[in-house]
CSV table of C-alpha atoms in Angstrom, one decimal:
chain,number,residue,atom,x,y,z
A,1,MET,CA,-0.3,0.0,0.3
A,2,SER,CA,2.6,2.9,0.5
A,3,ASP,CA,4.6,1.8,-2.4
A,4,SER,CA,1.8,2.7,-4.3
A,5,LEU,CA,1.1,6.0,-2.6
A,6,ALA,CA,5.0,6.8,-3.8
A,7,ASP,CA,4.1,5.2,-6.9
A,8,ILE,CA,1.1,8.7,-6.8
A,9,GLY,CA,2.9,10.6,-5.0
A,10,LEU,CA,5.8,10.5,-7.7
A,11,LEU,CA,2.8,11.0,-10.2
A,12,PHE,CA,2.3,13.8,-9.1
A,13,PHE,CA,5.2,15.5,-8.6
A,14,SER,CA,6.1,14.8,-12.5
A,15,ILE,CA,2.6,16.7,-13.9
A,16,ALA,CA,3.9,19.6,-10.9
A,17,PHE,CA,7.0,19.7,-12.0
A,18,ILE,CA,6.4,20.0,-15.6
A,19,LEU,CA,3.1,22.7,-15.1
A,20,ILE,CA,5.8,25.1,-12.8
A,21,ALA,CA,8.3,23.9,-15.8
A,22,ASP,CA,6.3,24.5,-18.7
A,23,VAL,CA,2.7,26.9,-17.6
A,24,GLY,CA,5.1,28.7,-14.6
A,25,GLY,CA,8.0,29.3,-16.1
A,26,ALA,CA,7.7,30.0,-20.1
A,27,LEU,CA,4.5,32.3,-19.0
A,28,PHE,CA,7.6,34.4,-17.2
A,29,ILE,CA,10.0,34.6,-20.0
A,30,GLU,CA,7.8,34.5,-22.1
A,31,LEU,CA,6.6,38.2,-20.6
A,32,PHE,CA,9.6,39.1,-19.4
A,33,LEU,CA,10.9,39.6,-23.3
A,34,LEU,CA,7.5,41.4,-24.3
A,35,PRO,CA,8.7,45.5,-23.3
A,36,ARG,CA,12.3,43.5,-25.8
A,37,LYS,CA,9.9,42.2,-29.1
A,38,LEU,CA,7.1,44.8,-28.8
A,39,ALA,CA,10.2,47.4,-29.4
A,40,HIS,CA,11.8,44.6,-31.8
A,41,SER,CA,15.1,44.8,-30.0
A,42,TYR,CA,14.5,41.2,-29.2
A,43,SER,CA,17.1,38.8,-32.1
A,44,GLU,CA,15.5,35.6,-32.1
A,45,GLN,CA,18.1,33.3,-33.4
A,46,THR,CA,19.5,31.1,-31.1
A,47,THR,CA,22.7,28.6,-31.6
A,48,ASN,CA,23.2,27.1,-28.0
A,49,ILE,CA,22.4,27.8,-24.9
A,50,VAL,CA,25.2,30.5,-23.9
A,51,ASP,CA,24.0,32.2,-27.1
A,52,TYR,CA,20.2,31.7,-25.1
A,53,ILE,CA,20.6,33.3,-21.7
A,54,GLY,CA,22.0,35.6,-23.5
A,55,ARG,CA,20.2,36.7,-25.4
A,56,VAL,CA,17.3,36.1,-22.2
A,57,VAL,CA,19.3,38.7,-20.2
A,58,PRO,CA,19.2,42.7,-20.7
A,59,ILE,CA,22.7,43.3,-21.9
A,60,SER,CA,22.7,46.2,-24.2
A,61,ARG,CA,21.3,49.0,-24.0
A,62,SER,CA,18.4,49.1,-26.7
A,63,ASP,CA,17.6,45.5,-24.5
A,64,ARG,CA,17.4,48.5,-21.6
A,65,SER,CA,15.4,50.8,-22.7
A,66,ALA,CA,12.3,48.5,-23.6
A,67,TYR,CA,11.7,48.5,-20.4
A,68,THR,CA,11.6,52.0,-19.6
A,69,ARG,CA,8.4,51.8,-21.5
A,70,MET,CA,6.6,49.9,-19.0
A,71,GLY,CA,4.4,51.1,-16.0
A,72,ILE,CA,3.7,49.4,-13.2
A,73,GLY,CA,1.1,47.3,-14.4
A,74,TYR,CA,3.7,45.0,-15.8
A,75,TRP,CA,5.5,45.2,-13.6
A,76,LEU,CA,3.7,44.4,-10.9
A,77,THR,CA,2.0,41.4,-12.8
A,78,LEU,CA,6.1,39.6,-13.9
A,79,ALA,CA,5.8,39.8,-10.1
A,80,ALA,CA,3.2,37.9,-10.0
A,81,ILE,CA,4.5,35.4,-12.1
A,82,ALA,CA,7.5,35.0,-10.9
A,83,SER,CA,5.9,34.7,-6.8
A,84,ALA,CA,4.0,32.1,-8.6
A,85,PHE,CA,6.5,30.6,-10.1
A,86,VAL,CA,8.9,30.3,-5.7
A,87,ALA,CA,5.0,29.0,-4.5
A,88,GLY,CA,4.8,26.5,-7.3
A,89,VAL,CA,8.5,25.4,-5.6
A,90,LEU,CA,7.4,25.3,-2.7
A,91,GLY,CA,5.5,22.5,-3.9
A,92,LEU,CA,8.1,21.0,-5.4
A,93,ILE,CA,9.7,20.6,-1.8
A,94,ASN,CA,6.7,19.8,0.4
A,95,LEU,CA,5.5,17.0,-2.4
A,96,TRP,CA,9.1,15.2,-2.8
A,97,LEU,CA,9.0,15.2,1.0
A,98,ARG,CA,5.7,13.6,1.4
A,99,ALA,CA,6.7,11.0,-1.7
A,100,VAL,CA,10.1,9.8,-1.1
A,101,GLY,CA,10.6,11.6,2.3
A,102,PRO,CA,14.2,13.6,2.2
A,103,SER,CA,15.9,12.9,0.6
A,104,PHE,CA,19.0,14.9,-0.9
A,105,PHE,CA,16.8,17.9,2.0
A,106,GLY,CA,18.4,15.6,5.3
A,107,GLY,CA,21.2,17.3,5.7
A,108,TYR,CA,19.6,21.6,4.6
A,109,MET,CA,16.7,19.6,7.2
A,110,SER,CA,19.6,18.8,9.9
A,111,TRP,CA,20.9,22.6,9.9
A,112,LEU,CA,17.2,23.8,10.1
A,113,GLY,CA,16.8,22.0,13.5
A,114,LEU,CA,13.4,20.8,11.7
A,115,ASP,CA,13.0,16.4,10.7
A,116,SER,CA,10.3,15.1,7.5
A,117,GLN,CA,7.2,16.6,8.7
A,118,GLY,CA,8.7,20.0,10.5
A,119,PHE,CA,9.6,20.7,6.8
A,120,GLN,CA,6.3,20.1,5.4
A,121,ASP,CA,4.3,22.2,7.6
A,122,ALA,CA,7.3,24.8,7.7
A,123,THR,CA,6.7,24.6,3.1
A,124,LEU,CA,2.9,23.5,3.1
A,125,ASP,CA,1.1,26.6,4.3
A,126,PRO,CA,3.8,29.5,2.1
A,127,HIS,CA,3.3,27.5,-1.1
A,128,SER,CA,0.0,27.3,-1.0
A,129,HIS,CA,-0.6,31.5,0.2
A,130,MET,CA,2.0,32.8,-1.9
A,131,MET,CA,0.0,30.4,-5.0
A,132,ALA,CA,-3.3,32.4,-4.6
A,133,LEU,CA,-1.8,35.6,-3.2
A,134,ALA,CA,0.8,36.0,-6.0
A,135,ILE,CA,-2.5,35.3,-8.6
A,136,MET,CA,-4.3,37.9,-7.4
A,137,GLY,CA,-1.5,40.3,-7.5
A,138,GLY,CA,-1.7,39.7,-11.1
A,139,ALA,CA,-5.2,39.7,-11.6
A,140,VAL,CA,-4.9,43.5,-10.2
A,141,GLY,CA,-2.1,44.6,-12.1
A,142,VAL,CA,-3.5,42.6,-15.0
A,143,ALA,CA,-7.0,43.9,-14.4
A,144,ALA,CA,-6.2,48.1,-14.1
A,145,VAL,CA,-4.3,47.2,-17.6
A,146,ARG,CA,-7.4,46.3,-19.1
A,147,PHE,CA,-9.9,48.5,-17.4
A,148,GLY,CA,-7.5,51.4,-18.3
A,149,VAL,CA,-7.7,52.9,-14.9
A,150,LEU,CA,-3.3,53.3,-15.6
A,151,ASP,CA,-3.9,55.8,-18.1
A,152,SER,CA,-7.2,57.7,-17.6
A,153,GLU,CA,-7.7,60.5,-19.1
A,154,SER,CA,-7.4,62.2,-15.2
A,155,ARG,CA,-4.7,62.8,-13.9
A,156,MET,CA,-6.0,62.1,-9.8
A,157,ARG,CA,-6.8,58.6,-10.8
A,158,ARG,CA,-4.3,58.0,-12.8
A,159,ASN,CA,-1.5,58.9,-10.8
A,160,LEU,CA,-4.4,57.4,-8.3
A,161,ALA,CA,-4.5,54.2,-10.0
A,162,ARG,CA,0.0,54.1,-10.1
A,163,ALA,CA,0.2,54.3,-6.4
A,164,GLY,CA,-1.6,51.2,-6.1
A,165,GLY,CA,0.4,49.7,-8.2
A,166,TRP,CA,3.5,50.3,-6.5
A,167,ILE,CA,2.2,49.3,-3.6
A,168,ALA,CA,0.8,45.9,-4.2
A,169,LEU,CA,3.7,45.4,-6.1
A,170,ILE,CA,5.4,46.2,-2.5
A,171,GLY,CA,3.8,43.6,-1.4
A,172,VAL,CA,4.0,41.0,-3.9
A,173,LEU,CA,7.6,41.6,-3.0
A,174,GLY,CA,7.3,41.0,0.4
A,175,THR,CA,4.7,38.1,0.7
A,176,THR,CA,7.7,36.0,-1.4
A,177,LEU,CA,10.6,37.3,0.6
A,178,VAL,CA,8.9,36.5,4.1
A,179,LEU,CA,7.1,33.8,3.6
A,180,GLY,CA,10.3,31.9,1.2
A,181,ALA,CA,11.9,32.7,4.3
A,182,VAL,CA,9.4,30.8,6.5
A,183,ALA,CA,9.8,28.2,4.1
A,184,LEU,CA,13.1,27.4,3.4
A,185,LEU,CA,14.8,29.0,6.3
A,186,ASN,CA,12.1,28.0,8.8
A,187,PHE,CA,12.3,31.7,10.1
A,188,ALA,CA,9.2,33.1,12.3
A,189,PRO,CA,7.9,36.7,11.3
A,190,PRO,CA,6.8,39.0,14.5
A,191,THR,CA,4.1,39.3,16.4
A,192,LEU,CA,2.4,42.6,15.6
A,193,PHE,CA,1.0,44.9,18.4
A,194,ALA,CA,1.3,42.5,21.0
A,195,SER,CA,-0.2,42.2,23.8
A,196,ALA,CA,1.8,42.5,27.8
A,197,ASP,CA,0.8,38.4,27.6
A,198,GLY,CA,1.8,38.1,24.4
A,199,VAL,CA,-1.8,36.2,22.7
A,200,ASN,CA,-3.6,38.6,21.2
A,201,GLY,CA,-1.6,40.0,18.5
A,202,MET,CA,-1.1,40.6,14.9
A,203,ALA,CA,1.0,38.0,12.7
A,204,GLY,CA,4.5,40.0,11.3
A,205,ASP,CA,3.4,37.7,8.0
A,206,ASP,CA,-0.3,38.2,7.6
A,207,ALA,CA,0.5,42.3,8.1
A,208,VAL,CA,2.9,41.9,5.0
A,209,MET,CA,0.9,39.8,2.9
A,210,SER,CA,-2.1,42.7,3.2
A,211,VAL,CA,-0.3,45.0,1.5
A,212,ILE,CA,-1.1,43.9,-1.4
A,213,GLY,CA,-5.1,44.3,-0.4
A,214,LEU,CA,-4.0,47.7,0.1
A,215,GLY,CA,-2.8,48.7,-3.4
A,216,ALA,CA,-6.0,46.5,-4.6
A,217,MET,CA,-7.5,48.0,-2.5
A,218,VAL,CA,-6.3,51.7,-3.7
A,219,ILE,CA,-6.8,50.7,-8.2
A,220,LEU,CA,-10.7,49.6,-6.4
A,221,VAL,CA,-11.0,53.5,-5.8
A,222,ALA,CA,-9.8,54.9,-8.8
A,223,ILE,CA,-11.6,52.5,-10.8
A,224,VAL,CA,-15.3,53.0,-9.4
A,225,ALA,CA,-14.1,56.6,-9.4
A,226,GLU,CA,-15.1,56.5,-13.1
A,227,ARG,CA,-19.1,56.3,-13.5
A,228,ARG,CA,-18.7,53.3,-16.6
A,229,VAL,CA,-17.8,51.2,-14.5
A,230,TRP,CA,-20.9,51.4,-12.4
A,231,ARG,CA,-22.6,50.5,-15.7
A,232,ASN,CA,-20.8,47.0,-16.4
A,233,PRO,CA,-21.4,45.0,-13.9
A,234,LEU,CA,-18.8,41.6,-14.7
A,235,ARG,CA,-16.0,45.0,-13.9
A,236,LEU,CA,-17.8,45.4,-11.0
A,237,THR,CA,-18.4,42.0,-9.5
A,238,ILE,CA,-14.3,42.2,-10.3
A,239,LEU,CA,-13.6,44.4,-7.8
A,240,GLY,CA,-16.1,43.2,-5.3
A,241,THR,CA,-14.0,40.1,-5.1
A,242,TRP,CA,-11.4,42.2,-3.8
A,243,LEU,CA,-13.0,43.5,-1.2
A,244,ALA,CA,-13.6,40.4,0.1
A,245,ALA,CA,-10.9,39.1,0.1
A,246,MET,CA,-9.9,42.3,2.4
A,247,LEU,CA,-13.2,42.7,4.6
A,248,LEU,CA,-12.3,38.1,5.2
A,249,ASN,CA,-8.4,38.0,5.6
A,250,VAL,CA,-8.2,41.7,6.8
A,251,GLY,CA,-10.6,43.0,8.3
A,252,GLN,CA,-11.8,39.3,10.6
A,253,GLY,CA,-8.8,38.5,10.2
A,254,PHE,CA,-7.1,41.2,12.8
A,255,TRP,CA,-9.9,41.1,14.8
A,256,ILE,CA,-10.0,37.6,15.8
A,257,GLU,CA,-5.5,37.3,15.7
A,258,LEU,CA,-5.5,40.7,17.9
A,259,HIS,CA,-8.1,39.5,20.2
A,260,GLN,CA,-6.7,35.6,20.1
A,261,ASP,CA,-8.1,35.9,23.9
A,262,GLN,CA,-11.2,35.4,23.2
A,263,PHE,CA,-11.2,33.3,19.9
A,264,THR,CA,-8.9,30.9,22.3
A,265,ALA,CA,-11.4,30.6,24.4
A,266,SER,CA,-15.7,31.7,25.1
A,267,LEU,CA,-15.3,31.6,21.2
A,268,ALA,CA,-12.7,28.9,20.6
A,269,ALA,CA,-15.6,27.1,18.2
A,270,ASN,CA,-15.5,30.9,16.6
A,271,ASP,CA,-12.8,30.6,16.5
A,272,ALA,CA,-12.2,27.2,14.6
A,273,SER,CA,-15.3,28.2,12.2
A,274,PHE,CA,-12.9,30.5,10.6
A,275,LYS,CA,-10.0,28.3,10.8
A,276,VAL,CA,-12.0,27.0,8.1
A,277,ALA,CA,-13.8,29.3,6.5
A,278,GLN,CA,-11.3,31.8,6.3
A,279,PRO,CA,-9.0,30.3,3.1
A,280,MET,CA,-11.1,27.9,1.6
A,281,THR,CA,-12.7,31.7,1.2
A,282,GLY,CA,-10.8,33.8,1.5
A,283,ILE,CA,-7.4,33.1,0.1
A,284,PHE,CA,-8.3,30.3,-3.2
A,285,LEU,CA,-12.1,31.0,-3.7
A,286,LEU,CA,-12.3,34.3,-4.1
A,287,THR,CA,-8.5,33.6,-5.9
A,288,THR,CA,-10.5,31.8,-8.0
A,289,LEU,CA,-13.7,33.6,-9.3
A,290,SER,CA,-12.0,36.8,-9.9
A,291,LEU,CA,-9.3,35.6,-12.5
A,292,VAL,CA,-11.9,33.3,-14.4
A,293,LEU,CA,-14.2,36.7,-13.8
A,294,LEU,CA,-11.6,38.6,-15.4
A,295,LEU,CA,-10.8,36.0,-18.1
A,296,VAL,CA,-14.6,36.6,-19.5
A,297,GLU,CA,-13.9,40.0,-19.2
A,298,VAL,CA,-10.0,39.9,-21.4
A,299,TYR,CA,-11.9,37.1,-24.1
A,300,GLY,CA,-14.6,39.2,-24.4
A,301,VAL,CA,-17.6,36.9,-23.8
A,302,ALA,CA,-21.2,38.3,-24.3
A,303,GLY,CA,-24.5,38.5,-24.3
A,304,ARG,CA,-25.6,35.7,-22.1
A,305,ALA,CA,-22.7,33.5,-21.0
A,306,ARG,CA,-21.8,37.2,-19.5
A,307,ARG,CA,-24.8,37.6,-17.7
A,308,ILE,CA,-24.9,33.8,-16.4
A,309,ALA,CA,-21.0,34.4,-15.1
A,310,THR,CA,-21.6,38.2,-13.4
A,311,TRP,CA,-24.8,37.3,-11.8
A,312,THR,CA,-24.3,33.6,-10.4
A,313,ALA,CA,-20.5,35.5,-9.0
A,314,ALA,CA,-22.4,38.3,-7.7
A,315,LEU,CA,-25.3,36.5,-6.6
A,316,GLY,CA,-22.1,33.9,-4.6
A,317,LEU,CA,-20.1,36.4,-4.1
A,318,VAL,CA,-22.4,38.0,-1.3
A,319,GLY,CA,-23.1,34.7,-0.3
A,320,ALA,CA,-19.5,33.4,0.6
A,321,LEU,CA,-19.2,37.1,2.3
A,322,VAL,CA,-22.5,37.4,4.5
A,323,GLY,CA,-22.4,33.1,5.0
A,324,THR,CA,-18.8,33.3,6.2
A,325,THR,CA,-19.4,36.4,8.2
A,326,MET,CA,-22.5,35.1,9.9
A,327,TRP,CA,-20.2,31.2,10.7
A,328,THR,CA,-17.6,32.9,12.5
A,329,PHE,CA,-19.6,35.4,14.8
A,330,VAL,CA,-23.0,34.7,14.9
A,331,ASP,CA,-23.3,30.6,14.5
A,332,PRO,CA,-21.1,28.4,14.8
A,333,SER,CA,-23.2,25.0,14.5
A,334,ASN,CA,-22.5,23.1,11.5
A,335,ASN,CA,-26.3,22.8,10.8
A,336,GLY,CA,-27.4,26.5,11.3
A,337,LEU,CA,-28.9,29.4,8.6
A,338,SER,CA,-25.8,30.4,9.0
A,339,PHE,CA,-23.7,27.4,8.0
A,340,GLY,CA,-26.4,26.7,5.8
A,341,VAL,CA,-25.4,30.6,4.1
A,342,TYR,CA,-21.7,30.1,3.9
A,343,VAL,CA,-22.0,26.5,2.2
A,344,ALA,CA,-24.9,27.9,-0.4
A,345,GLY,CA,-22.1,31.1,-1.4
A,346,ALA,CA,-19.4,29.4,-2.0
A,347,GLY,CA,-21.2,26.4,-4.1
A,348,LEU,CA,-22.5,29.4,-6.3
A,349,SER,CA,-19.6,31.2,-6.6
A,350,TYR,CA,-17.9,28.0,-7.6
A,351,LEU,CA,-21.2,26.7,-10.4
A,352,ALA,CA,-20.0,31.0,-11.8
A,353,VAL,CA,-16.2,29.3,-12.0
A,354,LEU,CA,-17.2,26.7,-14.3
A,355,PHE,CA,-19.7,29.2,-16.1
A,356,GLY,CA,-16.4,31.3,-16.8
A,357,ALA,CA,-14.8,29.5,-17.8
A,358,ILE,CA,-18.1,27.4,-20.2
A,359,ALA,CA,-18.0,30.8,-21.6
A,360,ILE,CA,-14.5,31.4,-22.6
A,361,TRP,CA,-13.6,27.6,-23.4
A,362,SER,CA,-16.8,29.3,-25.8
A,363,VAL,CA,-14.7,32.1,-26.9
A,364,LYS,CA,-14.0,31.6,-31.1
A,365,VAL,CA,-11.2,34.4,-30.6
A,366,ASP,CA,-7.3,34.5,-31.9
A,367,ARG,CA,-5.9,36.3,-29.0
A,368,PRO,CA,-8.0,38.4,-26.3
A,369,VAL,CA,-10.5,41.3,-27.7
A,370,ARG,CA,-9.1,45.2,-27.1
A,371,ALA,CA,-10.4,45.9,-24.4
A,372,HIS,CA,-13.4,49.1,-24.2
A,373,THR,CA,-13.8,51.4,-21.6
């Protein structure tokens, strides 16, 4: 039985390696080369691996100058893809340990003072959280470009959006460094605003991750300041996923961390509900929903398919947000109205993801259509 499980683990390891190398790595390289391709300074000719590396690295002045014209939307998206790649590598390490054991990581684990299970635990959460936040950061960057706010005719909106983009970029870089250190260096982030007894306090890594959301909120304000967006339900729903993520992860999450003395005692059941709902909804569900809806927008899905995906997502988003809040702060039982609203909202949201994916698949275009702002 254990041999069979090891074989399954190695199969997943192989699939994950292919996905990381082919999707994550190739996407990063393509986006990294894009400015030079647009400037026609990139040469496609390669005779060997050394020549290829020389082509990838922007050595000449003309290559470097191509990047000076790229805005914050580009840099945020590029950093997010790089962060997702790092998260994938952490996932591969975790999967390797589960499939074949310490192997050549044994000496490194001993240096960190961790056993196999400890190293698995150290890499698991940074992998999943970094991946989800990188995708969300990339979605924010693409949406900012797609919605035209970075090139708005209004100087105030344009500068506000660019400031938000830089804040989100700092958040992506900080999240990658901090979670990478947690996973690979056994780093323990400090607790911020800790109470005298050390029970209450804001986790340092959570504070760094929230910077991405802060940047997204600044961009959101710049976007909604334009009246035309209020006539576009799909774009409003995309922005709603960002707002819901901030309310769940930052608002409710930090409130609980700063009141741990209550949530580890009389409100322990409420804390248990939040620990289930927050990662599943606040991180993974909202990230997936935001990404799929953004692709519906980018690929120009129109008509009934667009309306079905949008309104199903909007209803699911409200249900998931309200349900998670009620399940955490009102009734933490698994058989009450709060839990029912949470499950229904999450179910509708994933149904919207399915509808959106089907709609995108049915669009026959050679490339994403141009935005209409």
